[in-house]
Coordinates of N, CA and C in Angstrom, one line a residue:
X1 N -23.3 -5.5 -16.2 CA -23.1 -5.4 -17.3 C -24.9 -5.3 -18.2
X2 N -25.5 -4.5 -17.5 CA -26.4 -4.4 -18.5 C -26.5 -3.6 -19.6
X3 N -27.4 -3.9 -20.5 CA -27.2 -3.7 -22.0 C -26.5 -4.0 -23.0
X4 N -25.1 -4.6 -22.5 CA -24.2 -4.9 -23.5 C -24.3 -6.7 -23.6
X5 N -25.4 -7.5 -23.0 CA -25.4 -8.8 -22.8 C -25.7 -9.7 -24.2
X6 N -26.5 -8.5 -24.8 CA -27.4 -9.1 -26.1 C -26.3 -8.9 -27.8
X7 N -25.4 -8.1 -27.3 CA -24.4 -7.7 -28.4 C -23.8 -8.9 -28.9
X8 N -23.6 -9.2 -30.3 CA -22.8 -10.1 -30.7 C -21.4 -10.2 -30.2
X9 N -20.7 -9.3 -30.1 CA -19.4 -8.8 -29.8 C -19.0 -9.6 -28.9
X10 N -19.6 -9.3 -28.0 CA -19.8 -9.7 -26.9 C -20.1 -11.1 -26.5
X11 N -21.2 -11.7 -27.3 CA -21.4 -13.0 -27.3 C -19.7 -13.7 -27.6
X12 N -19.5 -12.9 -28.8 CA -18.4 -14.1 -29.3 C -16.9 -13.7 -28.1
X13 N -16.4 -12.8 -27.8 CA -15.3 -12.7 -26.9 C -15.7 -13.3 -25.2
X14 N -16.8 -13.4 -25.0 CA -17.6 -14.1 -24.1 C -16.6 -15.0 -23.1
X15 N -16.9 -16.2 -24.0 CA -15.8 -17.5 -24.0 C -14.1 -17.4 -23.8
X16 N -13.5 -16.7 -24.4 CA -12.4 -16.4 -24.1 C -12.4 -15.7 -22.7
X17 N -13.0 -14.6 -22.3 CA -12.9 -13.8 -21.3 C -13.3 -14.5 -20.0
X18 N -14.0 -15.7 -19.9 CA -14.2 -16.2 -19.5 C -13.1 -17.5 -18.6
X19 N -12.5 -17.7 -19.3 CA -12.0 -18.6 -19.9 C -10.6 -18.3 -19.3
X20 N -10.1 -17.0 -19.1 CA -9.0 -16.0 -18.2 C -9.6 -15.5 -17.3
X21 N -10.9 -15.8 -17.0 CA -10.9 -15.6 -15.6 C -11.4 -14.0 -15.2
X22 N -11.7 -13.6 -16.8 CA -12.0 -12.0 -16.2 C -13.2 -11.5 -15.9
X23 N -13.6 -10.1 -16.1 CA -15.0 -9.9 -15.6 C -15.2 -8.8 -16.7
X24 N -16.5 -8.8 -17.1 CA -17.0 -7.9 -18.7 C -17.6 -6.6 -17.6
X25 N -17.5 -5.6 -17.8 CA -18.7 -4.7 -17.5 C -19.1 -3.5 -19.0
X26 N -19.7 -3.1 -18.3 CA -19.9 -2.1 -19.2 C -18.8 -0.8 -19.4
X27 N -18.5 -0.3 -20.9 CA -17.7 0.5 -21.0 C -16.8 1.7 -20.0
X28 N -18.4 1.9 -19.6 CA -18.0 3.7 -19.2 C -17.9 3.1 -17.9
X29 N -18.0 1.7 -17.0 CA -17.5 1.0 -15.6 C -15.9 1.2 -16.1
X30 N -15.3 1.4 -16.9 CA -13.8 0.9 -16.9 C -13.0 1.7 -16.0
X31 N -12.3 0.4 -15.3 CA -11.3 1.7 -14.7 C -9.7 2.2 -15.4
X32 N -9.1 2.1 -14.6 CA -7.7 2.5 -15.6 C -6.5 1.1 -16.0
X33 N -7.1 0.2 -15.3 CA -6.3 -0.7 -15.3 C -6.9 -1.9 -16.2
X34 N -8.9 -1.3 -16.3 CA -9.6 -2.3 -17.3 C -8.9 -2.1 -18.9
X35 N -9.7 -3.1 -20.0 CA -9.3 -2.8 -21.2 C -10.8 -3.1 -21.8
X36 N -10.8 -1.6 -22.7 CA -11.9 -1.6 -23.3 C -11.7 -1.9 -24.6
X37 N -13.0 -3.0 -25.0 CA -12.7 -3.4 -26.5 C -13.7 -2.8 -27.4
X38 N -13.3 -2.5 -28.4 CA -14.5 -1.5 -29.3 C -14.7 -2.4 -30.8
X39 N -15.3 -2.2 -31.4 CA -16.0 -2.9 -32.9 C -16.1 -2.0 -33.4
X40 N -16.0 -1.9 -34.8 CA -16.4 -0.9 -35.6 C -16.3 0.7 -35.1
X41 N -15.5 0.9 -34.7 CA -15.5 2.4 -33.8 C -16.1 2.4 -32.6
X42 N -16.8 1.9 -32.2 CA -17.9 1.9 -30.7 C -17.5 0.8 -29.7
X43 N -17.1 1.6 -28.4 CA -16.4 0.9 -27.1 C -17.8 -0.5 -27.1
X44 N -17.8 -1.2 -26.8 CA -18.4 -2.4 -26.4 C -18.1 -3.2 -25.0
X45 N -17.9 -3.0 -24.7 CA -17.4 -3.9 -23.4 C -16.1 -3.6 -22.9
X46 N -15.9 -3.5 -21.3 CA -15.0 -3.6 -20.9 C -14.5 -5.0 -20.3
X47 N -13.0 -5.1 -20.4 CA -12.6 -6.0 -19.5 C -11.8 -6.1 -18.6
X48 N -12.5 -6.5 -17.2 CA -11.4 -6.5 -15.9 C -10.4 -8.0 -15.5
X49 N -9.0 -7.5 -16.1 CA -8.1 -8.9 -16.0 C -8.0 -9.3 -14.8
X50 N -8.0 -10.6 -14.2 CA -7.7 -11.0 -13.1 C -6.2 -10.6 -12.6
X51 N -5.9 -10.9 -11.0 CA -4.8 -11.2 -10.9 C -3.9 -12.1 -10.6
X52 N -2.7 -12.4 -11.4 CA -2.0 -13.3 -11.7 C -2.6 -14.6 -10.7
X53 N -2.3 -14.6 -9.5 CA -2.8 -15.4 -8.4 C -4.5 -15.8 -8.6
X54 N -5.2 -15.0 -8.8 CA -6.8 -15.8 -8.9 C -6.3 -16.2 -10.8
X55 N -5.8 -16.2 -11.6 CA -5.5 -16.8 -12.9 C -5.5 -18.1 -12.5
X56 N -4.3 -18.4 -11.8 CA -3.7 -19.9 -11.4 C -4.9 -20.7 -10.4
X57 N -5.5 -20.0 -9.5 CA -7.2 -20.2 -9.5 C -8.0 -20.7 -10.7
X58 N -8.2 -20.4 -11.4 CA -9.3 -20.4 -12.5 C -8.8 -21.2 -13.2
X59 N -7.6 -21.4 -13.8 CA -7.1 -22.1 -14.3 C -7.0 -23.8 -14.1
X60 N -6.7 -24.1 -12.7 CA -6.9 -25.1 -11.7 C -8.5 -26.1 -11.9
X61 N -9.6 -24.7 -11.6 CA -10.4 -25.3 -11.7 C -10.7 -26.0 -12.8
X62 N -10.6 -25.0 -13.9 CA -11.2 -25.4 -15.4 C -10.5 -27.0 -15.7
X63 N -9.5 -27.4 -14.8 CA -8.8 -27.9 -15.3 C -9.3 -29.7 -14.3
X64 N -9.7 -28.9 -13.6 CA -10.6 -30.0 -12.9 C -12.5 -30.3 -13.7
X65 N -12.0 -29.0 -13.8 CA -14.2 -29.2 -14.3 C -13.7 -30.6 -15.9
X66 N -12.6 -30.4 -16.2 CA -12.3 -30.7 -17.6 C -12.1 -32.4 -17.6
X67 N -11.3 -32.8 -16.1 CA -11.2 -33.9 -15.7 C -12.3 -34.5 -15.1
X68 N -13.7 -33.8 -14.7 CA -14.5 -34.2 -14.0 C -14.5 -34.7 -12.4
X69 N -13.7 -34.5 -12.2 CA -13.2 -34.6 -10.6 C -11.7 -34.0 -10.2
X70 N -12.0 -34.1 -8.9 CA -10.7 -33.3 -8.3 C -9.4 -33.5 -9.0
X71 N -8.3 -32.7 -8.7 CA -7.1 -33.0 -9.6 C -6.4 -34.1 -8.3
X72 N -6.6 -34.3 -7.4 CA -6.0 -34.9 -5.9 C -6.3 -36.2 -6.3
X73 N -7.5 -36.5 -7.1 CA -7.9 -37.9 -7.3 C -7.5 -38.3 -8.3
X74 N -6.4 -37.7 -9.7 CA -6.0 -38.2 -10.3 C -5.0 -39.2 -10.3
X75 N -4.6 -40.1 -11.0 CA -3.4 -40.9 -10.9 C -2.1 -40.4 -11.9
X76 N -0.7 -40.6 -11.4 CA 0.2 -40.1 -11.1 C 0.6 -39.5 -12.8
X77 N 0.2 -40.1 -14.1 CA 0.4 -40.1 -15.6 C -0.6 -38.6 -15.6
X78 N -1.6 -38.4 -15.3 CA -2.7 -37.8 -15.7 C -2.2 -36.4 -15.0
X79 N -1.7 -36.4 -13.5 CA -1.5 -35.3 -12.8 C 0.1 -34.7 -13.9
X80 N 1.1 -35.6 -13.9 CA 1.9 -35.2 -14.4 C 1.6 -34.3 -16.4
X81 N 0.7 -34.8 -16.7 CA 0.1 -34.2 -17.7 C -0.2 -32.8 -17.4
X82 N -1.1 -32.9 -16.3 CA -1.6 -31.3 -15.9 C -0.4 -30.5 -15.2
X83 N 0.8 -30.8 -15.2 CA 1.9 -30.2 -14.4 C 2.3 -29.4 -16.2
X84 N 2.5 -30.4 -16.9 CA 3.1 -29.7 -18.4 C 2.0 -28.4 -18.9
X85 N 0.6 -29.2 -18.1 CA -0.1 -28.0 -19.4 C 0.0 -26.8 -18.6
X86 N 0.1 -26.8 -16.9 CA 0.5 -25.5 -16.3 C 1.5 -25.0 -16.2
X87 N 2.8 -25.7 -16.6 CA 3.9 -25.0 -17.2 C 3.8 -24.4 -18.7
X88 N 3.3 -24.7 -19.1 CA 3.0 -24.1 -20.4 C 1.6 -22.8 -20.4
X89 N 1.5 -22.8 -19.4 CA 0.6 -21.5 -19.1 C 1.0 -20.5 -18.0
X90 N 2.4 -21.2 -17.4 CA 3.2 -19.7 -16.9 C 2.9 -20.1 -15.5
X91 N 2.3 -21.1 -14.9 CA 1.4 -21.4 -13.7 C 2.8 -21.1 -12.8
X92 N 3.8 -21.5 -13.4 CA 5.0 -21.6 -11.7 C 5.5 -19.9 -12.0
X93 N 5.3 -19.1 -12.5 CA 6.2 -17.9 -12.8 C 4.9 -17.1 -11.7
X94 N 3.9 -17.7 -11.4 CA 3.4 -16.7 -10.5 C 3.8 -17.3 -8.8
X95 N 4.2 -16.6 -8.0 CA 4.8 -16.4 -7.0 C 3.8 -17.5 -5.8
X96 N 4.1 -18.7 -5.3 CA 3.5 -19.7 -4.5 C 3.4 -20.4 -5.8
X97 N 3.4 -20.3 -7.0 CA 2.4 -21.4 -7.7 C 2.8 -22.6 -7.7
X98 N 4.1 -22.9 -7.0 CA 4.3 -24.3 -7.2 C 3.8 -25.1 -6.1
X99 N 3.7 -24.4 -4.9 CA 3.0 -25.0 -3.7 C 1.6 -24.9 -3.8
X100 N 0.4 -24.0 -4.9 CA -0.9 -23.9 -5.2 C -0.9 -25.1 -5.5
X101 N -0.2 -25.7 -6.8 CA -0.3 -26.7 -8.0 C -0.2 -27.6 -6.7
X102 N 0.5 -28.0 -5.9 CA 0.5 -29.4 -5.0 C -0.6 -29.3 -4.2
X103 N -0.6 -28.6 -3.8 CA -2.2 -28.4 -3.1 C -3.0 -28.9 -3.3
X104 N -3.3 -28.7 -5.0 CA -4.6 -28.9 -5.7 C -4.7 -30.1 -6.5
X105 N -3.1 -30.7 -6.4 CA -2.8 -32.3 -7.2 C -2.8 -33.3 -5.8
X106 N -2.9 -32.8 -4.3 CA -2.6 -33.5 -3.1 C -1.2 -33.9 -3.1
X107 N -0.1 -33.1 -3.5 CA 1.1 -34.2 -3.7 C 2.0 -32.9 -3.1
X108 N 3.3 -33.4 -2.5 CA 4.2 -32.5 -2.2 C 5.0 -31.5 -3.3
X109 N 5.3 -30.7 -2.7 CA 6.1 -29.5 -3.8 C 7.3 -30.2 -5.0
X110 N 8.1 -31.1 -3.6 CA 9.1 -31.5 -4.2 C 8.5 -32.8 -5.7
X111 N 7.3 -33.4 -5.1 CA 7.0 -34.3 -6.4 C 6.4 -33.6 -7.7
X112 N 6.3 -32.0 -7.5 CA 5.8 -31.1 -8.5 C 7.1 -30.7 -9.1
X113 N 8.3 -30.3 -8.4 CA 9.9 -30.2 -9.2 C 10.0 -31.6 -10.0
X114 N 9.7 -32.6 -9.1 CA 10.0 -34.0 -9.9 C 9.6 -33.8 -10.9
X115 N 7.9 -33.7 -11.4 CA 7.5 -33.9 -12.5 C 7.7 -32.8 -13.4
X116 N 8.4 -31.2 -13.3 CA 8.8 -30.9 -14.1 C 10.0 -31.2 -14.8
X117 N 10.9 -31.7 -13.6 CA 12.2 -32.0 -14.0 C 12.4 -32.8 -15.0
X118 N 11.3 -34.3 -15.1 CA 10.9 -35.1 -15.5 C 10.7 -34.6 -16.8
X119 N 10.1 -34.0 -17.3 CA 9.4 -33.1 -18.5 C 10.5 -32.6 -19.5
X120 N 11.9 -32.0 -18.7 CA 12.6 -31.5 -18.9 C 14.0 -32.1 -19.2
X121 N 13.8 -33.5 -18.9 CA 14.9 -34.6 -19.3 C 14.0 -35.4 -20.7
X122 N 12.9 -35.1 -21.0 CA 12.4 -36.0 -21.7 C 12.7 -35.3 -23.4

């Protein structure tokens, strides 16, 4: 990222790119699947988007940081809230998403499905 770190546009979009688990690159390093962001007609930064499975891991890590402890240590009600957040963010559309979430929460897949069904019944 040499040379782009001081750009105010880069500073403005960095929290968003970090939140989605993306990687910032110099525009000249962009590959075919990367997204080049321009400002006022000039390419400023390229963004390498994560794979969906990597995004789920990143979302789980962010939720853990927000909670201040491992997700497996949360009480049942808070785990249910985490499942609602993850569902809203599309976590269960990722292959093995339920298994990944269950492992992070320290519960069975059956429990995650129960949390999801409980939400739909509300």
